[in-house]
Amino acid sequence: MLTMAPRLNLPRSIASAAILTRLATEHGMEITHCLAGTGITPSMLDDPAAEILAHQELRLVHNVVTTIGHIPALGLQAGCRYDLLDHGIWAFAVLSSPTVRHGWRIGVELMDISYSFARWRFDERDDEAVASADYSPVPPELRTFLLERDLAETMTVDHQVFGWTVPPTKVELSCPAPEYIDEFTALLGSQPEFDAPVTRLHFNRDVLDLPMPQANSHAAAIAERQAFDIMQRRRAREGVGATVREILLSRGVTIGQKEVAAELRISVRTLRRRLDDEQTSFRELLDETRQLLAEELLTIGTTVEDVADRLGYADASSFTHAFTRWTGTTPGRYARTRR
């Protein structure tokens, strides 16, 4: 069994964000609306060398889904737009693998440099191989879109690799059955099961022994080494800001900068300097974390007053003012759009 979970503060290529933005603008969204609150500029989308953080792309996904998520099969549309080469060195490492088994394993091990936000796992058991994806780490309202995107992307890239699609023997999807089930059936070759606890793609285990069409041991060794080097460099750049976010999420957003610095065993002055080096601040991280928690609480029906209290605001009015500044809409209106 091999498992990898997403890390939202890891750098990633701009390519996926550019694909999603193009899709959204073709459906009528303004580019400024797509990028609102992401820290991504339009010029970055045209720079193939640009990198963003995973949580910036997730914010873009949030903007797209909350604006045009009513469009049927939007996630499937998105996934079909990803080309094998959009995945960079990750794709080369998988493509040059000797067998499908090795390609799957290396793909999961290198998931931190892919575009997925799911927690992935690869299992071999009895006569089948199972690729599982758990979308619980991402906000509930984004899960179906990201599931659809990953599914369509997987099948599209699969076809590009082999020239034909390796059909799964069974597909379980952790989303409700939509009205456009036929589009899933056309993509997968059979109708999937919906409302599963975890998304799973089942294949005959014999598939794992198939040679990859472009297998090359020398190229695979080089690609894997480069891919792991990139992944380690990106992980090293997560920085103290990522740790501060984790502390705020685990300890609660009512703790202060002094308590966070103490937990990190550094002075408040050192904490400020390190965050400044990462072009952020404790206030920005606190606001980001409060916004994330507020959106999750409002989505599950928590009252505005209770959210304000849990996030440490003096009253609902103060929280409403802050939430409107973050999102451009009031907590009440945000909650109504999620029902």
Coordinates of C-alpha atoms in Angstrom, one line a residue:
M1 CA 0.0 0.0 0.0
L2 CA 1.3 3.5 -0.9
T3 CA -0.4 6.7 0.2
M4 CA 0.2 10.4 -0.5
A5 CA -1.8 13.3 0.8
P6 CA -1.9 16.9 -0.6
R7 CA 0.1 19.7 0.9
L8 CA -1.4 23.1 0.3
N9 CA 1.7 25.2 0.8
L10 CA 3.8 23.4 -1.8
P11 CA 4.8 25.3 -4.9
R12 CA 3.5 24.0 -8.2
S13 CA 3.5 24.9 -11.9
I14 CA 1.1 27.6 -13.1
A15 CA 0.0 25.3 -15.9
S16 CA -3.1 23.9 -14.2
A17 CA -4.3 27.3 -13.0
A18 CA -3.9 28.6 -16.6
I19 CA -6.0 25.7 -17.9
L20 CA -8.8 26.3 -15.4
T21 CA -8.8 30.1 -16.0
R22 CA -9.1 29.6 -19.8
L23 CA -12.1 27.2 -19.2
A24 CA -13.8 29.7 -16.9
T25 CA -13.3 32.7 -19.2
E26 CA -14.7 30.7 -22.1
H27 CA -17.8 30.2 -20.0
G28 CA -18.1 33.9 -19.4
M29 CA -16.2 34.6 -16.2
E30 CA -14.0 37.7 -16.0
I31 CA -10.4 36.9 -15.5
T32 CA -10.3 39.2 -12.5
H33 CA -13.1 37.3 -10.9
C34 CA -11.3 34.0 -11.6
L35 CA -8.1 35.3 -9.9
A36 CA -9.7 37.2 -7.0
G37 CA -8.0 36.5 -3.7
T38 CA -5.5 34.1 -5.3
G39 CA -2.4 36.3 -5.5
I40 CA -2.1 35.2 -9.2
T41 CA -1.8 37.9 -11.8
P42 CA -2.9 37.5 -15.5
S43 CA 0.7 37.9 -16.7
M44 CA 1.7 34.9 -14.6
L45 CA -0.7 32.7 -16.5
D46 CA 1.3 33.3 -19.7
D47 CA 4.6 32.5 -18.1
P48 CA 5.3 28.7 -18.3
A49 CA 8.1 29.0 -15.7
A50 CA 5.8 30.7 -13.1
E51 CA 5.0 28.8 -9.9
I52 CA 2.2 29.3 -7.4
L53 CA 1.3 27.6 -4.1
A54 CA -1.3 24.8 -4.1
H55 CA -3.7 26.8 -1.9
Q56 CA -3.6 29.6 -4.5
E57 CA -4.9 27.2 -7.2
L58 CA -7.5 25.9 -4.7
R59 CA -8.7 29.4 -4.2
L60 CA -9.0 29.7 -8.0
V61 CA -11.0 26.5 -8.1
H62 CA -13.3 27.9 -5.3
N63 CA -13.9 31.1 -7.4
V64 CA -14.7 29.0 -10.5
V65 CA -17.0 26.5 -8.8
T66 CA -19.0 29.1 -6.8
T67 CA -19.6 31.1 -10.0
I68 CA -20.1 28.6 -12.8
G69 CA -20.3 25.3 -10.9
H70 CA -23.9 24.9 -12.0
I71 CA -22.7 24.1 -15.5
P72 CA -23.1 20.3 -16.0
A73 CA -19.9 18.2 -16.1
L74 CA -17.7 21.3 -15.6
G75 CA -15.1 19.2 -13.9
L76 CA -15.1 16.6 -16.7
Q77 CA -14.7 19.4 -19.2
A78 CA -11.7 20.7 -17.2
G79 CA -10.0 17.3 -16.9
C80 CA -10.2 16.6 -20.6
R81 CA -8.1 19.8 -21.3
Y82 CA -5.0 18.5 -19.5
D83 CA -2.3 17.2 -21.8
L84 CA 0.3 14.7 -20.7
L85 CA 3.0 17.3 -21.1
D86 CA 1.2 19.8 -18.9
H87 CA 2.5 17.6 -16.0
G88 CA 6.1 18.3 -16.8
I89 CA 8.7 16.0 -15.2
W90 CA 6.0 14.0 -13.3
A91 CA 4.7 12.9 -16.7
F92 CA 8.2 12.0 -18.0
A93 CA 8.9 9.9 -14.9
V94 CA 5.7 8.0 -15.3
L95 CA 5.9 7.7 -19.1
S96 CA 9.4 6.2 -19.1
S97 CA 8.7 3.6 -16.4
P98 CA 9.2 0.0 -17.5
T99 CA 5.7 -1.2 -16.5
V100 CA 2.3 0.2 -15.6
R101 CA 3.0 -1.0 -12.0
H102 CA 6.1 1.0 -11.7
G103 CA 4.4 4.0 -13.4
W104 CA 1.5 4.0 -10.9
R105 CA 3.9 3.6 -7.9
I106 CA 6.2 6.4 -9.0
G107 CA 3.2 8.6 -9.9
V108 CA 1.8 8.2 -6.4
E109 CA 5.2 8.8 -4.8
L110 CA 5.6 12.0 -6.7
M111 CA 2.0 13.2 -6.1
D112 CA 3.3 16.4 -4.5
I113 CA 4.4 17.7 -7.9
S114 CA 1.1 16.8 -9.6
Y115 CA -2.0 18.9 -9.7
S116 CA -4.3 16.7 -7.6
F117 CA -5.7 17.8 -4.2
A118 CA -6.8 14.3 -3.2
R119 CA -5.1 11.8 -0.9
W120 CA -4.0 9.0 -3.2
R121 CA -3.3 5.4 -2.5
F122 CA -2.2 2.5 -4.7
D123 CA -3.0 -1.1 -3.7
E124 CA -2.5 -4.6 -5.1
R125 CA -4.8 -7.3 -3.7
D126 CA -5.8 -10.7 -4.9
D127 CA -6.5 -10.4 -8.7
E128 CA -7.0 -6.6 -8.8
A129 CA -5.2 -3.3 -8.6
V130 CA -6.9 -0.4 -7.0
A131 CA -6.2 3.3 -7.3
S132 CA -8.0 5.3 -4.5
A133 CA -8.5 9.0 -4.1
D134 CA -9.9 10.6 -0.9
Y135 CA -11.1 14.1 -1.4
S136 CA -11.9 14.8 2.3
P137 CA -8.9 17.1 2.7
V138 CA -10.6 19.7 0.4
P139 CA -13.7 21.9 1.2
P140 CA -16.9 19.9 0.5
E141 CA -18.2 22.3 -2.1
L142 CA -15.1 21.7 -4.3
R143 CA -14.9 17.9 -4.1
T144 CA -17.2 16.9 -7.0
F145 CA -15.4 19.3 -9.4
L146 CA -12.0 18.1 -8.4
L147 CA -13.0 14.5 -8.5
E148 CA -14.5 15.0 -12.0
R149 CA -11.3 16.8 -13.1
D150 CA -9.0 14.1 -11.8
L151 CA -11.1 11.3 -13.3
A152 CA -11.3 12.9 -16.8
E153 CA -7.6 13.9 -16.6
T154 CA -6.6 10.3 -15.7
M155 CA -8.5 8.8 -18.5
T156 CA -7.4 11.4 -21.1
V157 CA -3.7 11.0 -20.2
D158 CA -4.1 7.2 -20.1
H159 CA -5.3 7.3 -23.7
Q160 CA -2.4 9.6 -24.7
V161 CA 0.1 7.1 -23.1
F162 CA -1.2 3.9 -24.6
G163 CA -3.1 5.1 -27.7
W164 CA -6.1 3.4 -26.1
T165 CA -7.9 3.5 -22.7
V166 CA -7.2 0.8 -20.2
P167 CA -10.8 0.2 -19.0
P168 CA -11.4 -0.2 -15.3
T169 CA -13.4 -3.2 -14.2
K170 CA -15.2 -1.1 -11.6
V171 CA -15.4 2.5 -10.6
E172 CA -16.7 3.9 -7.3
L173 CA -17.1 7.7 -7.0
S174 CA -17.4 9.6 -3.8
C175 CA -20.0 12.1 -5.2
P176 CA -23.7 12.1 -5.7
A177 CA -25.1 10.7 -9.0
P178 CA -25.5 13.7 -11.3
E179 CA -28.0 14.2 -14.2
Y180 CA -25.2 13.7 -16.7
I181 CA -24.3 10.1 -15.8
D182 CA -24.0 9.2 -19.5
E183 CA -20.9 11.4 -19.7
F184 CA -19.3 9.4 -17.0
T185 CA -20.2 6.2 -18.8
A186 CA -18.8 7.4 -22.1
L187 CA -15.6 8.4 -20.4
L188 CA -15.1 5.2 -18.4
G189 CA -16.7 2.6 -20.7
S190 CA -19.2 1.5 -18.0
Q191 CA -21.5 3.2 -15.5
P192 CA -19.8 4.0 -12.2
E193 CA -21.2 3.6 -8.7
F194 CA -21.9 6.8 -6.9
D195 CA -22.0 7.9 -3.2
A196 CA -19.0 5.8 -2.3
P197 CA -17.0 6.8 0.8
V198 CA -13.8 7.0 -1.3
T199 CA -13.2 7.2 -5.1
R200 CA -11.7 3.9 -6.4
L201 CA -10.7 2.7 -9.8
H202 CA -10.4 -1.1 -10.0
F203 CA -8.4 -2.8 -12.7
N204 CA -7.4 -6.4 -13.5
R205 CA -4.0 -6.9 -11.8
D206 CA -2.6 -8.3 -15.1
V207 CA -2.7 -4.7 -16.4
L208 CA 0.2 -3.8 -14.0
D209 CA 2.5 -6.1 -15.9
L210 CA 1.9 -4.3 -19.2
P211 CA 5.0 -2.5 -20.5
M212 CA 4.8 1.3 -20.9
P213 CA 4.9 2.2 -24.6
Q214 CA 7.8 4.6 -24.1
A215 CA 9.7 2.6 -21.4
N216 CA 13.3 3.6 -21.2
S217 CA 15.4 2.7 -18.1
H218 CA 18.0 5.4 -18.7
A219 CA 15.4 8.1 -19.2
A220 CA 13.4 6.8 -16.3
A221 CA 16.3 7.0 -13.9
I222 CA 17.1 10.6 -15.0
A223 CA 13.4 11.7 -14.9
E224 CA 12.8 10.1 -11.5
R225 CA 16.0 11.7 -10.0
Q226 CA 15.0 15.2 -11.4
A227 CA 11.4 14.7 -10.2
F228 CA 12.4 13.8 -6.6
D229 CA 14.9 16.7 -6.6
I230 CA 12.1 19.1 -7.6
M231 CA 9.8 17.7 -5.0
Q232 CA 12.4 18.0 -2.2
R233 CA 13.2 21.6 -3.2
R234 CA 9.5 22.5 -3.2
R235 CA 9.0 20.9 0.2
A236 CA 11.9 22.8 1.5
R237 CA 10.2 26.0 0.4
E238 CA 7.0 25.4 2.4
G239 CA 8.6 27.5 5.2
V240 CA 7.5 28.6 8.6
G241 CA 4.2 30.0 7.2
A242 CA 3.0 26.5 6.6
T243 CA 3.8 25.5 10.1
V244 CA 1.9 28.6 11.5
R245 CA -1.2 27.6 9.5
E246 CA -1.0 24.1 10.9
I247 CA -0.8 25.5 14.4
L248 CA -3.7 27.8 13.9
L249 CA -5.8 25.0 12.5
S250 CA -5.0 22.6 15.3
R251 CA -4.8 24.9 18.3
G252 CA -7.5 27.4 17.1
V253 CA -7.5 30.8 15.6
T254 CA -8.0 32.5 19.0
I255 CA -4.3 32.0 20.0
G256 CA -2.0 34.9 19.4
Q257 CA 1.4 35.5 17.8
K258 CA 3.2 35.1 21.1
E259 CA 1.7 31.6 21.7
V260 CA 2.6 30.5 18.2
A261 CA 6.2 31.8 18.5
A262 CA 6.5 29.9 21.8
E263 CA 5.3 26.7 20.2
L264 CA 7.9 27.2 17.5
R265 CA 10.5 27.9 20.2
I266 CA 11.5 31.2 18.6
S267 CA 10.9 34.8 19.6
V268 CA 8.1 36.9 18.2
R269 CA 10.6 39.1 16.5
T270 CA 12.2 36.1 14.8
L271 CA 8.8 34.8 13.7
R272 CA 7.9 38.2 12.2
R273 CA 11.2 38.3 10.3
R274 CA 10.8 34.8 8.9
L275 CA 7.3 35.4 7.8
D276 CA 8.4 38.7 6.2
D277 CA 11.1 36.8 4.3
E278 CA 8.2 34.6 3.0
Q279 CA 6.3 37.8 2.0
T280 CA 3.5 37.1 4.4
S281 CA 2.6 38.1 8.0
F282 CA 0.9 36.5 11.0
R283 CA -2.1 38.7 10.4
E284 CA -2.4 37.5 6.8
L285 CA -2.1 33.8 7.9
L286 CA -4.6 34.3 10.6
D287 CA -7.1 35.9 8.2
E288 CA -6.5 33.1 5.6
T289 CA -7.2 30.4 8.3
R290 CA -10.2 32.3 9.7
Q291 CA -11.7 32.5 6.2
L292 CA -11.1 28.8 5.5
L293 CA -12.8 27.8 8.8
A294 CA -15.6 30.3 8.4
E295 CA -16.5 29.0 4.9
E296 CA -16.5 25.4 6.2
L297 CA -18.7 26.3 9.2
L298 CA -21.1 28.3 7.1
T299 CA -21.3 25.5 4.5
I300 CA -22.5 23.0 7.2
G301 CA -25.1 25.4 8.5
T302 CA -23.4 27.0 11.5
T303 CA -25.1 30.3 12.4
V304 CA -23.2 33.6 11.7
E305 CA -23.2 34.3 15.5
D306 CA -21.7 30.9 16.3
V307 CA -19.1 31.3 13.6
A308 CA -18.1 34.7 14.9
D309 CA -17.8 33.4 18.5
R310 CA -15.7 30.3 17.4
L311 CA -13.3 32.5 15.4
G312 CA -12.8 34.9 18.3
Y313 CA -14.7 38.0 17.0
A314 CA -16.3 40.3 19.6
D315 CA -19.7 40.1 17.8
A316 CA -21.4 39.0 14.5
S317 CA -21.0 42.5 13.1
S318 CA -17.2 42.4 13.3
F319 CA -17.1 39.0 11.7
T320 CA -19.5 40.0 8.9
H321 CA -17.3 43.0 8.1
A322 CA -14.2 40.8 8.0
F323 CA -15.9 38.1 5.9
T324 CA -17.2 40.6 3.4
R325 CA -13.6 42.0 3.1
W326 CA -12.3 38.6 2.4
T327 CA -14.9 37.3 0.0
G328 CA -16.8 40.3 -1.4
T329 CA -20.1 38.8 0.0
T330 CA -21.8 38.6 3.4
P331 CA -21.7 35.4 5.5
G332 CA -25.5 35.1 5.2
R333 CA -25.4 35.3 1.4
Y334 CA -22.5 32.9 1.2
A335 CA -24.4 30.4 3.4
R336 CA -27.5 30.7 1.3
T337 CA -25.6 29.9 -1.9
R338 CA -24.3 26.7 -0.4
R339 CA -27.8 25.3 0.5

